[in-house]
Every structure is written in structure tokens, then in C-alpha cells.
Short mmCIF file of C-alpha atoms in Angstrom, two decimals:
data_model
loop_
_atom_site.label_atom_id
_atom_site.label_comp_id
_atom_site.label_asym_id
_atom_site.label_seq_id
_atom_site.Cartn_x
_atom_site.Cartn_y
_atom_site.Cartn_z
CA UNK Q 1 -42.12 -63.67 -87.92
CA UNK Q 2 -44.36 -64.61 -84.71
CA UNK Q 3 -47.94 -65.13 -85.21
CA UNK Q 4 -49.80 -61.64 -84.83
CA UNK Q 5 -52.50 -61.92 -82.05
CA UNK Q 6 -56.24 -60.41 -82.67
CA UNK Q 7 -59.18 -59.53 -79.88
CA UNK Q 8 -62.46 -59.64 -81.35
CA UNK Q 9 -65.07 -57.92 -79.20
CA UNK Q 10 -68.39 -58.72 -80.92
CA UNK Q 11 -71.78 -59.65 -78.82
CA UNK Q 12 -72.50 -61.84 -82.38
CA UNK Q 13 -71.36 -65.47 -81.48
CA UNK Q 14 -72.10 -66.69 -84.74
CA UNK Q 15 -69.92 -63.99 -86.50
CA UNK Q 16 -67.16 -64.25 -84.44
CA UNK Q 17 -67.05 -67.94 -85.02
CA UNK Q 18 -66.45 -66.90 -88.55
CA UNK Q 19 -64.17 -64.43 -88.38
CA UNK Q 20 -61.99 -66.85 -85.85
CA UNK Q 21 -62.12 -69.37 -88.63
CA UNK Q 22 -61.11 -66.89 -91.40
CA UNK Q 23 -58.54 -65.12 -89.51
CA UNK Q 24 -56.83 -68.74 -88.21
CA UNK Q 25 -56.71 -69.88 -91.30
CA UNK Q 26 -54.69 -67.11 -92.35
CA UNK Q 27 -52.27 -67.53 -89.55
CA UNK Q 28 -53.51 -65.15 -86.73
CA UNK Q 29 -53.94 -66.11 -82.82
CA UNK Q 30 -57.61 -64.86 -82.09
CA UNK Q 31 -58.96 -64.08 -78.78
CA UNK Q 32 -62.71 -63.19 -78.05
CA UNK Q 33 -64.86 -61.13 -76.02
CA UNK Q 34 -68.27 -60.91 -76.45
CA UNK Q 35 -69.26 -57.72 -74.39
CA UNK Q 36 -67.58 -54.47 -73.76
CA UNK Q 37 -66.48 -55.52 -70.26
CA UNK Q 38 -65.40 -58.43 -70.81
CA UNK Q 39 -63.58 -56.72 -73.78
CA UNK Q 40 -61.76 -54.02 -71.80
CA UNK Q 41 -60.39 -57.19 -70.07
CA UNK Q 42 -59.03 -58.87 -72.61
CA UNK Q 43 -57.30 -56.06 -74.18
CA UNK Q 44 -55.11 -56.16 -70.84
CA UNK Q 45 -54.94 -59.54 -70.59
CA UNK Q 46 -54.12 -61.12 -73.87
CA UNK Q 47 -51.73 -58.19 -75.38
CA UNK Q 48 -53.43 -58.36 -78.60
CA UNK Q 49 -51.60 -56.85 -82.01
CA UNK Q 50 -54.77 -55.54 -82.91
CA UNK Q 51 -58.44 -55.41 -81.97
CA UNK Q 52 -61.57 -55.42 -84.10
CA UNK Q 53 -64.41 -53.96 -82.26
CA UNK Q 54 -68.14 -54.02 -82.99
CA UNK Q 55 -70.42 -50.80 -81.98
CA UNK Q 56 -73.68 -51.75 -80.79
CA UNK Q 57 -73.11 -53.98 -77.42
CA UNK Q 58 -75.16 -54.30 -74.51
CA UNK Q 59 -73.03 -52.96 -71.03
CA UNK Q 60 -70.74 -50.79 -72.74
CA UNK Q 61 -70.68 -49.87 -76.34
CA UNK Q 62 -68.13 -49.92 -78.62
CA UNK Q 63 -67.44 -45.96 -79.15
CA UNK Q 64 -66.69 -46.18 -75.19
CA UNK Q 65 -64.74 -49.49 -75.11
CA UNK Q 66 -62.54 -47.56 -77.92
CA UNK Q 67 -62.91 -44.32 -76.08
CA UNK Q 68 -61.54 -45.95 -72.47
CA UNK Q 69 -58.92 -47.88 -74.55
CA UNK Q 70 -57.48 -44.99 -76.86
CA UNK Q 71 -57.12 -43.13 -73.11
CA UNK Q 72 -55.08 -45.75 -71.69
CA UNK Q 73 -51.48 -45.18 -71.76
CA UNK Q 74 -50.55 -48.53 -72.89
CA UNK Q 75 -53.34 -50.14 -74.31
CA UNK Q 76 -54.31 -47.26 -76.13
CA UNK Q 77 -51.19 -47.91 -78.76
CA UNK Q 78 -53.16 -51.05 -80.29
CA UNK Q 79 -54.55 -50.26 -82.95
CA UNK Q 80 -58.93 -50.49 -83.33
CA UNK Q 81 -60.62 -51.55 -86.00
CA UNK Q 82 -64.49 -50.81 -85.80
CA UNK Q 83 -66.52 -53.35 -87.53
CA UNK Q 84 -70.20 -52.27 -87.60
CA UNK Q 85 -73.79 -52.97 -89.55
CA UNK Q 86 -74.07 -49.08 -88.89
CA UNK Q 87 -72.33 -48.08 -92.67
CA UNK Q 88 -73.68 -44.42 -92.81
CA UNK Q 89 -70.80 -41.91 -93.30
CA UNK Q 90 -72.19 -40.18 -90.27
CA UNK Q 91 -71.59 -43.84 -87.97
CA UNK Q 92 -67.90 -43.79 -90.01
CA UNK Q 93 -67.32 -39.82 -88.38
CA UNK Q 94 -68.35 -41.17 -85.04
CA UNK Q 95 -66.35 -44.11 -85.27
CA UNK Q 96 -63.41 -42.42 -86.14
CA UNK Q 97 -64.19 -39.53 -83.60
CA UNK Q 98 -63.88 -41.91 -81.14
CA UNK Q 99 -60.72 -42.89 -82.06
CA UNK Q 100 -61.17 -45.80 -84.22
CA UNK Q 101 -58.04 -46.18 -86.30
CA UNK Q 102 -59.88 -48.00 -89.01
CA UNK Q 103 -63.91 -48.35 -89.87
CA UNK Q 104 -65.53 -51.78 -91.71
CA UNK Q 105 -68.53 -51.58 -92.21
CA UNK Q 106 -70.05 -54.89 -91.73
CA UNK Q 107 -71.05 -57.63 -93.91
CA UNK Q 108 -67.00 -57.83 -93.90
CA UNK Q 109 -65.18 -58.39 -97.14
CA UNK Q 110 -63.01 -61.09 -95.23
CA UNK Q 111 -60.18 -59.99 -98.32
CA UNK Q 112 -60.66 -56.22 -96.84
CA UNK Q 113 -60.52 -57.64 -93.24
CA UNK Q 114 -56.90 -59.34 -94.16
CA UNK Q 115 -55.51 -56.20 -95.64
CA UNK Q 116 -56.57 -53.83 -93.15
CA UNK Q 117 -54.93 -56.45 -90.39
CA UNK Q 118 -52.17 -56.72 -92.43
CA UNK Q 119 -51.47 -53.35 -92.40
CA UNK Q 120 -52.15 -52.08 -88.69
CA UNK Q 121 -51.19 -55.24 -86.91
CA UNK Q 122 -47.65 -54.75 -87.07
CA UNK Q 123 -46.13 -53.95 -83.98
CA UNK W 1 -87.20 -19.66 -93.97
CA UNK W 2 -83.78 -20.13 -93.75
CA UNK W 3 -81.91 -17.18 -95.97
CA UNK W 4 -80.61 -19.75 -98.55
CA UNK W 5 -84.19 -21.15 -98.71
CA UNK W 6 -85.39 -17.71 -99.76
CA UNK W 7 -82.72 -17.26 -102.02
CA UNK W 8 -83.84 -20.70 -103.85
CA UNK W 9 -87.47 -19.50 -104.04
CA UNK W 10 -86.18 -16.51 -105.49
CA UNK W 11 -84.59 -17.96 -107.88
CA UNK W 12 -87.26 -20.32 -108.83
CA UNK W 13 -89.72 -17.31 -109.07
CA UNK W 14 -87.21 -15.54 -111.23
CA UNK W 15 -87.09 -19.31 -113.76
CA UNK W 16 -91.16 -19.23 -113.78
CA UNK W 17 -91.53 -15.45 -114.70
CA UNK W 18 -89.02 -15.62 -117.19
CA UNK W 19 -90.54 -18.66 -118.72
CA UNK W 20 -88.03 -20.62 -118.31
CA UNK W 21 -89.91 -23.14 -116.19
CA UNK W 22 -93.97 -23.56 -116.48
CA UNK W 23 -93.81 -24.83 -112.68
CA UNK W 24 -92.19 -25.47 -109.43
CA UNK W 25 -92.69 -27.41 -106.01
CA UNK W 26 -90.45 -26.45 -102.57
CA UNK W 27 -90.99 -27.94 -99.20
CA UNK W 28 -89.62 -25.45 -96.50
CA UNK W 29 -89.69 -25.28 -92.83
CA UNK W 30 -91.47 -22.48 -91.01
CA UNK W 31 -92.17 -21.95 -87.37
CA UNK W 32 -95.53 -20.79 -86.08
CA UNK W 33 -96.04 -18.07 -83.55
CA UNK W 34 -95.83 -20.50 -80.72
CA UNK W 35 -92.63 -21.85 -82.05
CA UNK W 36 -93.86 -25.29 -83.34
CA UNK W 37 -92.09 -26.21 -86.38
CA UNK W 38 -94.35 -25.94 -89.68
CA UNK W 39 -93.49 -27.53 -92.86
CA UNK W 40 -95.14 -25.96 -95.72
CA UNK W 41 -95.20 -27.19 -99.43
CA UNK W 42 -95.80 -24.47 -101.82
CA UNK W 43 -96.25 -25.35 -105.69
CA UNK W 44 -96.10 -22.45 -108.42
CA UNK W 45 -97.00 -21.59 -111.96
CA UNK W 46 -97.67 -18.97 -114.11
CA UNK W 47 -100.89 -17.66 -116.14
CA UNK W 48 -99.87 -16.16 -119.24
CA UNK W 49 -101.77 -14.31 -122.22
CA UNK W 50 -102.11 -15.62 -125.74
CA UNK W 51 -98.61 -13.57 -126.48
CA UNK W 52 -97.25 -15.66 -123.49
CA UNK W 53 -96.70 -12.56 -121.30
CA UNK W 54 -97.09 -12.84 -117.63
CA UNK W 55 -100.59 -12.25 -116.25
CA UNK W 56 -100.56 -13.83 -112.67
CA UNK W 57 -99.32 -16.14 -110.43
CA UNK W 58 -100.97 -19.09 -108.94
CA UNK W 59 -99.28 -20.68 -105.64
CA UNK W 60 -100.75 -23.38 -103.72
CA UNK W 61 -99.51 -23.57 -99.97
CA UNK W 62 -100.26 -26.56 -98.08
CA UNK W 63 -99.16 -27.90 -94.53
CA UNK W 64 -97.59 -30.87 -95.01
CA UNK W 65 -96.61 -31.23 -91.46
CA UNK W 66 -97.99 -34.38 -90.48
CA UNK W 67 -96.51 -35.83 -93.53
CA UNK W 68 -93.04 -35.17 -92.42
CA UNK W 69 -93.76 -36.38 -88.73
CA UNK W 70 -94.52 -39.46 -90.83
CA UNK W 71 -91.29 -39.85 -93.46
CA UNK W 72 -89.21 -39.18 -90.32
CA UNK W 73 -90.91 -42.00 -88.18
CA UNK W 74 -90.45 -44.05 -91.41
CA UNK W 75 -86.74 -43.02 -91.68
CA UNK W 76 -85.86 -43.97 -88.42
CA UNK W 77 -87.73 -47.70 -89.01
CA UNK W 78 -85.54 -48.33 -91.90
CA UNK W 79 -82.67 -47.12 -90.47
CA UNK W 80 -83.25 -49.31 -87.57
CA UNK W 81 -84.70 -52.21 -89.69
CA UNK W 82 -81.80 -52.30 -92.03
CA UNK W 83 -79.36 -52.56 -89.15
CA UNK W 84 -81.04 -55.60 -87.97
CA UNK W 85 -81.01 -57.04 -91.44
CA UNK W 86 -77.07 -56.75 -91.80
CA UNK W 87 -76.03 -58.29 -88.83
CA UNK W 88 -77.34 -61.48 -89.79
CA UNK W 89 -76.50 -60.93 -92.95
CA UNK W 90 -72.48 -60.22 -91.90
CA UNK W 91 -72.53 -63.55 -90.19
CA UNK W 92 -73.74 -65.29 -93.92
CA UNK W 93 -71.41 -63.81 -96.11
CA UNK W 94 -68.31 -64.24 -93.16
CA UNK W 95 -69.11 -68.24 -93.71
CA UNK W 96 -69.53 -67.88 -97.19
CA UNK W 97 -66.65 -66.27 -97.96
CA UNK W 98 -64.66 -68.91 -95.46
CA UNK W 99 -66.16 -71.39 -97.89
CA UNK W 100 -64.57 -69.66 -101.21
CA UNK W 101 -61.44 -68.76 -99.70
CA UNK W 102 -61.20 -72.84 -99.02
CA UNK W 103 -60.89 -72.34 -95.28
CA UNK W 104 -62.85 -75.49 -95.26
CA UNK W 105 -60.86 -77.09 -98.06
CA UNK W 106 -61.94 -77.99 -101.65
CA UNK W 107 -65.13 -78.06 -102.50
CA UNK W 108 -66.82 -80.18 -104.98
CA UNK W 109 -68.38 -78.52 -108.39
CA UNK W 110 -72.08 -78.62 -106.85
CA UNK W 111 -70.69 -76.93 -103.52
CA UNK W 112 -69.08 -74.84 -105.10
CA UNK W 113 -72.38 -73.65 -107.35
CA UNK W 114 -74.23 -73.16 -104.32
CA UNK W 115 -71.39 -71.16 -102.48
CA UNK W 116 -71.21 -68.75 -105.22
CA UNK W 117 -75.46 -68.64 -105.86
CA UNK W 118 -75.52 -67.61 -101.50
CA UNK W 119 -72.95 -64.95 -102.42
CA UNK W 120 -74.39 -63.63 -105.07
CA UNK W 121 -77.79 -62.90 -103.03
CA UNK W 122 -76.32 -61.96 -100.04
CA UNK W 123 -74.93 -59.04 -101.86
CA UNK W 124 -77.93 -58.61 -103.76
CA UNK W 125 -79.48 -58.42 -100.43
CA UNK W 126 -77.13 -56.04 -99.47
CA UNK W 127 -77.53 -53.73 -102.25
CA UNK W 128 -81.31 -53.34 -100.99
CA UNK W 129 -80.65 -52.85 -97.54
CA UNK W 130 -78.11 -49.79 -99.06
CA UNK W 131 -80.63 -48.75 -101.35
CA UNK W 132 -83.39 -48.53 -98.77
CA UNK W 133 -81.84 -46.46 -96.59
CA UNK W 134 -80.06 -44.27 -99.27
CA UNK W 135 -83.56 -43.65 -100.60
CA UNK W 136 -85.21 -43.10 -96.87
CA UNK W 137 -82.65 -40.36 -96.35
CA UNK W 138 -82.95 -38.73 -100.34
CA UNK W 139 -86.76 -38.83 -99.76
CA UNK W 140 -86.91 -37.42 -96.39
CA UNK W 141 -84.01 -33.95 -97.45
CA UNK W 142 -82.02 -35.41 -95.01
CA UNK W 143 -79.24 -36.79 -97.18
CA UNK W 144 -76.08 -34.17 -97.00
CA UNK W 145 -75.61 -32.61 -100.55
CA UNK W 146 -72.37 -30.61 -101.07
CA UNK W 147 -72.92 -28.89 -105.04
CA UNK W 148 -69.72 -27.66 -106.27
CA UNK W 149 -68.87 -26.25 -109.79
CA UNK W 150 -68.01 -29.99 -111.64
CA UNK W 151 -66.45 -30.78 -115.13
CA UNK W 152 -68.32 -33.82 -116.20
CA UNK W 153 -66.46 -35.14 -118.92
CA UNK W 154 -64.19 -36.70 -116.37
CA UNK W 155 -66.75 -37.68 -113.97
CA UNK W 156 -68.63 -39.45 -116.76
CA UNK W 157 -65.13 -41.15 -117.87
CA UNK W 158 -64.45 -42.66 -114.82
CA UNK W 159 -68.15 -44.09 -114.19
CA UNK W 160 -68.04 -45.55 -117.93
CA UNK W 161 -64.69 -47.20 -117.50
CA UNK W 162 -66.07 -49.26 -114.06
CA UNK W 163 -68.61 -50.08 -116.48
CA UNK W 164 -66.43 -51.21 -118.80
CA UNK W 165 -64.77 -53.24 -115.74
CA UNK W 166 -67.92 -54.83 -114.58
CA UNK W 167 -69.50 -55.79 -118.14
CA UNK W 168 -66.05 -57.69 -118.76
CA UNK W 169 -66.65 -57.11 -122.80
CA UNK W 170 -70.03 -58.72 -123.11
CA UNK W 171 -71.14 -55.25 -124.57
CA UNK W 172 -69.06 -52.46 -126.01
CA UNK W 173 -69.54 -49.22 -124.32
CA UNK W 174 -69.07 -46.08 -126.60
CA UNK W 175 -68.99 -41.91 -125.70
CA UNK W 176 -69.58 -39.05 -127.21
CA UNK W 177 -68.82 -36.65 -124.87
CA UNK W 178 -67.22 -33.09 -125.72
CA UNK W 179 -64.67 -31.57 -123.65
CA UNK W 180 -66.07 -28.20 -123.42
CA UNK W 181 -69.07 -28.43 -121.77
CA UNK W 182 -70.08 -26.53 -119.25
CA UNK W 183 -69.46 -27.21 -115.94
CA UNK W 184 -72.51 -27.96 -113.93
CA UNK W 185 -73.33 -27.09 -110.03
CA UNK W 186 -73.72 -30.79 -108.74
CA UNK W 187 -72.40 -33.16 -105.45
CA UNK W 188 -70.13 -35.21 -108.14
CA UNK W 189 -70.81 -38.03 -105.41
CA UNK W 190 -74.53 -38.18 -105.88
CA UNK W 191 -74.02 -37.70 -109.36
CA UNK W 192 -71.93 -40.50 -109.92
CA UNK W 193 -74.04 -43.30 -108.57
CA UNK W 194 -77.32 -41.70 -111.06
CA UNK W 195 -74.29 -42.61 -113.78
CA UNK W 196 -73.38 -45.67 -111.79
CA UNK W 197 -77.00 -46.81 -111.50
CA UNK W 198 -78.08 -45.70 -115.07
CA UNK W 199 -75.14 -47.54 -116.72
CA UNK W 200 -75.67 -50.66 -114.58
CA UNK W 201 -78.95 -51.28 -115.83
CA UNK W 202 -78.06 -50.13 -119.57
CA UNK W 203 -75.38 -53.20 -119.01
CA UNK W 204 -78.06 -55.16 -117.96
CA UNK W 205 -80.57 -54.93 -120.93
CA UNK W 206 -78.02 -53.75 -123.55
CA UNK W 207 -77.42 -56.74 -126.68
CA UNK W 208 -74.29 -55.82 -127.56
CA UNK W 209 -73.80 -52.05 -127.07
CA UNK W 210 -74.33 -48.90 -124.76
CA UNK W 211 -73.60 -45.12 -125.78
CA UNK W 212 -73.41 -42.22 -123.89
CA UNK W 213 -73.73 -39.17 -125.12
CA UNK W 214 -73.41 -35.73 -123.40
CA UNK W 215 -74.09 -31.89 -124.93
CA UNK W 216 -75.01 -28.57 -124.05
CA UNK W 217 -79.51 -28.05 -124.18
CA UNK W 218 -81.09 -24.84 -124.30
CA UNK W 219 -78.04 -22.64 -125.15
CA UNK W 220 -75.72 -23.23 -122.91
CA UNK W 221 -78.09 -23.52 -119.96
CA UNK W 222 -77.91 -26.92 -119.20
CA UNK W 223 -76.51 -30.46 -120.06
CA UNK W 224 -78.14 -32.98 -121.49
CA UNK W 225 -76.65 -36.97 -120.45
CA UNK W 226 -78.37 -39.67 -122.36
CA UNK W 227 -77.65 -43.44 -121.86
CA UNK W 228 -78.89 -45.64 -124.87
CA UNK W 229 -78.99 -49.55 -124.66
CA UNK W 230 -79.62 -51.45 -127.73
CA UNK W 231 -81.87 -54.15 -125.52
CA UNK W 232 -84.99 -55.52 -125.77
CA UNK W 233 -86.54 -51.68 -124.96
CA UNK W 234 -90.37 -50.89 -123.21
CA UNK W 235 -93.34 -50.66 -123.68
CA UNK W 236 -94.76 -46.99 -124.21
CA UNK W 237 -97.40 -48.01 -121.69
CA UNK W 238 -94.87 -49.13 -118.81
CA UNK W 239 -92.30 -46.37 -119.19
CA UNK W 240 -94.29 -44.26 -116.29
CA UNK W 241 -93.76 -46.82 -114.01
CA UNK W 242 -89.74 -46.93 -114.43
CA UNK W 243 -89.07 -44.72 -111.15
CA UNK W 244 -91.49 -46.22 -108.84
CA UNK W 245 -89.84 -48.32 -106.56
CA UNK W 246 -89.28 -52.37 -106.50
CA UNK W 247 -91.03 -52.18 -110.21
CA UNK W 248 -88.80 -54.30 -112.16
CA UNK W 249 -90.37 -54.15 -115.41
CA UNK W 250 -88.02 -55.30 -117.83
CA UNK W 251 -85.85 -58.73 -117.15
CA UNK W 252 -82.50 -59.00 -118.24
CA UNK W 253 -81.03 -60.06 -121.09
CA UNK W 254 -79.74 -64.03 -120.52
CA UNK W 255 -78.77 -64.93 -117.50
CA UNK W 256 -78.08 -61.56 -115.71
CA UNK W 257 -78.73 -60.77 -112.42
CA UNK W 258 -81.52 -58.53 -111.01
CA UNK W 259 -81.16 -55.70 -109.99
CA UNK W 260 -82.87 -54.01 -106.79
CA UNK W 261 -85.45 -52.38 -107.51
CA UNK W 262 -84.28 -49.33 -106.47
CA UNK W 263 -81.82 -47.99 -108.69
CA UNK W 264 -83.86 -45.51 -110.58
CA UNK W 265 -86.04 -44.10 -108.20
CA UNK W 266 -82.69 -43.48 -106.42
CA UNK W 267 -81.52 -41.58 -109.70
CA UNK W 268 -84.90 -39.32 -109.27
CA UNK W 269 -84.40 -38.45 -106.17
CA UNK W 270 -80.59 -37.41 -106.46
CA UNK W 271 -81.55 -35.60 -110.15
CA UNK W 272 -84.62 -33.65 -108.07
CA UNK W 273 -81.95 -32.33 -105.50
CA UNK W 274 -80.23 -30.77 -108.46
CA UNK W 275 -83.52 -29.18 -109.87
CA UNK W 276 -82.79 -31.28 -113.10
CA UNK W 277 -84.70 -33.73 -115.13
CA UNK W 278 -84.61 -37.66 -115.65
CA UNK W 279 -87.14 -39.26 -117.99
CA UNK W 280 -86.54 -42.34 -120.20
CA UNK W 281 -87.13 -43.20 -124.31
CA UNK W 282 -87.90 -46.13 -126.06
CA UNK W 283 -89.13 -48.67 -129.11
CA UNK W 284 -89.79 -51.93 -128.73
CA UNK W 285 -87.16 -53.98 -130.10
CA UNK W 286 -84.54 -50.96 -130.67
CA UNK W 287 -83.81 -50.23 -127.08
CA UNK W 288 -84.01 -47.53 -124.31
CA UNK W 289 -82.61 -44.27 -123.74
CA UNK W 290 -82.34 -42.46 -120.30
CA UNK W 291 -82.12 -38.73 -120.59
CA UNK W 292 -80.61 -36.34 -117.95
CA UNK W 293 -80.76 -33.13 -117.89
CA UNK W 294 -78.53 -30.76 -115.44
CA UNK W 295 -78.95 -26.60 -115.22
CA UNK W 296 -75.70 -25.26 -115.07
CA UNK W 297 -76.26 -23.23 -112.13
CA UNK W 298 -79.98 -23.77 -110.19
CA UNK W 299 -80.19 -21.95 -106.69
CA UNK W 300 -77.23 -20.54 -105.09
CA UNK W 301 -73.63 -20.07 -106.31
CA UNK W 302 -71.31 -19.81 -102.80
CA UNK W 303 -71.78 -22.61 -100.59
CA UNK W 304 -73.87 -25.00 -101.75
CA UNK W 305 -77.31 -25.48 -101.08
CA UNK W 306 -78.15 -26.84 -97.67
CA UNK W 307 -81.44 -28.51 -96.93
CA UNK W 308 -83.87 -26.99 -94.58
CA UNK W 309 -84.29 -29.95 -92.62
#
């Protein structure tokens, strides 16, 4: 089986530096953006398996990066996880409304994280 | 008011002249003639002659506008404040939970200690950022509350066996709970975590054992849910102080954990949306019982009850 690849989009170096660690560890490639923009990029660029995107980013947020992704004819089969401090069921609807295949709230479970990935980051 | 609003006073008014209640307190919404929005409290009670027959009714109305301007500028701190407080706090248990999966490799005992002691209060930590907001949102009528027609015998089931789970045998957990109660007009989801919350802290100060025990009060009127721990119990002259928040009077038995803070004021809240009671028992030295008492049916039947905010 060849290494699944994951984009995290998070404007939170510190956490992605963690989540890179955890995620390597368990075998995964991991890419990073740390902005919306710079997000929407990568997601064309790198071909990820799956994407874990945070909410509240300055530029573009991450209801629209998942909103402009989801629209996209190709890019909007990868599956999105939202990761976000925002846990109230009413963020979760949003999330979701936006088109959010899956919805963490953060601090992440990094045993959660692993079976959501393991689960939508098949193709 | 809101139709379902009226129909709650209604029934309320119906409770006090019937003598079924000696009081009551509702916060509504009005609008004034210029179309501002007007939130009136209005408290309720009943003079009665010697033979306990109606004579008249005393209401209080007061404008309690400016208070509300004030929870909701307080809602919208915490709910900003406790965002702020997470992220961080994501970042600290991502690490943390690097260092336990062994990301990092082995770890020696003394690591290890300290890995698990930043765990442990970074979900602590995170329980009172939950709480907080949970409680900004009960306080404020702004949590959603969807009241259906509930069994509790299974409800209660489920929320003793995850306390079975968590106390891992340290204390034996027994019911007495018949199956044909009657069903009760509650969100089973805010119900839960009062059982959730009211067990946890039984587990906490409990010796060796915890028993629930649930019955029909007052005919069949309501249901009465008591949670008894066999701990350390409190003093008569603290026991008024158990819902107010961040008072942690008692401390637990050996070395467990604190709890929030939070828990029972939580459970006041949540029992006050379902017009029931909550008020605790106890003897120094014998333990503590938490009563709970649920109307069977309180405001309307179809629907639900939907707050006026």
C-alpha cells in the first residue's frame, strides 16, 4: 500500500508541527499550508488523500476554502476534515453545511484523528 | 409573548391556583410600542385563607432588560474567550499525546509521570472551558432544548453503566429503579449529563458505594431521582452553597481528581429548564444524597417548549 498523503491548512504553526509529527509517525506524507490561499494551492498542487482544515484563518476562512474546494470538479472529491476550537453543535451544522465531510473539534484526540484518516483517506 | 410562552404562563397559573406550586418565576420577551425589545421577569404566588382557599394573587413584574443586554455581552466574551483558550490548549495536548503514543520514543518513569500529570490537566482544563460555555448558554435561555416524552429507566441505565466504566470497581454502584415509571417530558440529552454530572461526583466522594434510586412523588405527578454516596458527606451549613459556581466544597476521597467547579450549577440550570427540582441531603460521616425531581408533563405537550429568546 503507498503512503497516503495529508494537507493540513492550519494558521497554528505550533499545532501543525504536532500533528506533522503524529501523523509521520504513523506513516502519512504531510503537506502544510498555513492560510486559506496558500491552502487552495496546495490542494492542487500536492494531490493530497485527504485534507484537515482549520476554520478561523485570516484571508480566507475555512468554511470558504471547503466551500471553493467541495465546488471544484476534481479537487472537490478529497475528502475535508474540519478541525476547529469552535465545538458548539451549531459550528458542527456549519461545518458540515459547508461541506465538511468530517468535524473534530479541536484539542484533537490524535487516536480520533488516526481513525477518522483511516477511514476517509482511502482513495 | 410568543403563543407557547402564554401557554407556559398558563399553565403555571393553573399549578399556583390549584396549589400545586406556592410560586413561580418566567422571564419573557415583550416589545414596546416603538418596537424595542422588552424583557420582563414576572414572579407569582398565591394568598390563601386559613382553609387554604384562594384569596388573591400577587405578581411582581420587573424589567430586566438591561440585565439581558448584559448576560448576552457576557455570553459572547466567553464564547470568544473560550475559543482563545482551546487553541493553545489543542497545540498542548497534540504534543502530549505525541509523547504517550512514543512518537518520541520511550520515556523514562519520571517522564512518563509528568506526561500523564499535563494530560490529566489539560483535560481538566478542557472540561472548564466546556463547562463555561455550556453554562453561559443554559444561563442566558439560549441553549436549544428539544423535551420529548422519555422512559428513564433506560436513560438512567446507560448513564450508571459509564459510571460503572469510569469508577473501574473502586465503588460498587447499585439501582433501584422500577420499570413502570412514568415517562417524563425532558431533552434526554440535557438530562443525561445532570445524571452524568451527579454520578461523577457521587464517584468522587463515595467510600465504597453509590445507589440510585428512582420512584413516582406526589401520585404519579412526578419522579423523584436520588443519588446517595456513602462519602465523607457536608456540612448542614455548606449545603446552600453546592450550586454556586467554582465552590468546591468537599475534596475527594484519596487521590481523586477535581472536578470543575461547574458540574452542579450546570445540573440547576438544565433541572430549571424542566420546571423540576434539585436539592441535596446529608450527615456528616454517612454521606450525601442528591434529589431530583421531574413533573411528568410541565408546559406544553406538542412540540416542545422553545425559549423566547
Amino acid at each position: 500500500m503507498s503512503k497516503k498523503r495529508i494537507l493540513i491548512i492550519d494558521d497554528e504553526p505550533d499545532l501543525v508541527e504536532v500533528l506533522r509529527d503524529g501523523l509521520e509517525a504513523q506513516g502519512y506524507i504531510v503537506t502544510t499550508a498555513g492560510d486559506g490561499e496558500a491552502g487552495l494551492a496546495a490542494a492542487r498542487t500536492d494531490s493530497p488523500n485527504a485534507i484537515l482544515l482549520d476554520i478561523a484563518m485570516p484571508k480566507i476562512d475555512g468554511y470558504e476554502v471547503c466551500r471553493l474546494l467541495k465546488a471544484d470538479p476534481v479537487l472537490g472529491k478529497i475528502p475535508i476534515i474540519m478541525i476547529s476550537a469552535k465545538a458548539q453543535a451549531e459550528d458542527i451544522r456549519q461545518g458540515k453545511a459547508a461541506g465538511a465531510d468530517e468535524y473534530l473539534p479541536k484539542p484533537l484526540q490524535m487516536r480520533g484523528l488516526l481513525k477518522t484518516l483511516a477511514a476517509f483517506a482511502t482513495a | 409573548m410568543p403563543p407557547e410562552d402564554v401557554e407556559k404562563s398558563e399553565a403555571l397559573a393553573r399549578q399556583l391556583i390549584g396549589g400545586n406550586r406556592q410560586l413561580y418565576t418566567v422571564e419573557h420577551r415583550y416589545q414596546t410600542k416603538a418596537g424595542e425589545p422588552l424583557w420582563a421577569r414576572t414572579t407569582a404566588t398565591m394568598v390563601r385563607d386559613e382553609r387554604g382557599r384562594p384569596l388573591y394573587g400577587l405578581v411582581m413584574v420587573e424589567d430586566i432588560s438591561e440585565r439581558r443586554r448584559l448576560d448576552q455581552l457576557k455570553d459572547e466574551f466567553i464564547s470568544i474567550v473560550s475559543h482563545e483558550l482551546r487553541t493553545p490548549l489543542a497545540t498542548v495536548t497534540g504534543a502530549i499525546d505525541n509523547m504517550q503514543s512514543g512518537v518520541l520514543g520511550p520515556l523514562t518513569d519520571k517522564q512518563q509521570h509528568y506526561v500523564d500529570l499535563i494530560s490529566r490537566n489539560a483535560e481538566r482544563l478542557n472540561k472548564i472551558i466546556h463547562g463555561l460555555l455550556d453554562l453561559s448558554r443554559l444561563e442566558s435561555g439560549r441553549a436549544r432544548v428539544d423535551r420529548r416524552q422519555v422512559s428513564l429507566p433506560p436513560l438512567l441505565r446507560e448513564a450508571i453503566q459509564s459510571a460503572r466504566l469510569q469508577t473501574a470497581g473502586r465503588v460498587t454502584l447499585e439501582e433501584s429503579i422500577p420499570e413502570g415509571l412514568p415517562a417524563v417530558h425532558i431533552d434526554p440529552d440535557l438530562m443525561n449529563e445532570v445524571f452524568a454530572n451527579l454520578l461523577d461526583n457521587a464517584a468522587r466522594y463515595a467510600r465504597s458505594r453509590i445507589v440510585v434510586r428512582a420512584e413516582p412523588f406526589d401520585g404519579q405527578e412526578s419522579v423523584r431521582i436520588s443519588v446517595h454516596d456513602d462519602g465523607p458527606g457536608i456540612p448542614q451549613e455548606d449545603l446552600c452553597r453546592l450550586f454556586n459556581k467554582f465552590e468546591q466544597i468537599r475534596r475527594p476521597v484519596g487521590s481523586g481528581y477535581k472536578g470543575t467547579g461547574l458540574g452542579l450549577p450546570i445540573c440547576k440550570e438544565i433541572v430549571a429548564l424542566h420546571a423540576g427540582k434539585i436539592w441535596a441531603e446529608s450527615t456528616v460521616g454517612a454521606g450525601t444524597t442528591f434529589h431530583l425531581l421531574l413533573p411528568q408533563g410541565a408546559g406544553g405537550e406538542a412540540g416542545g417548549e422553545r425559549n423566547a429568546a
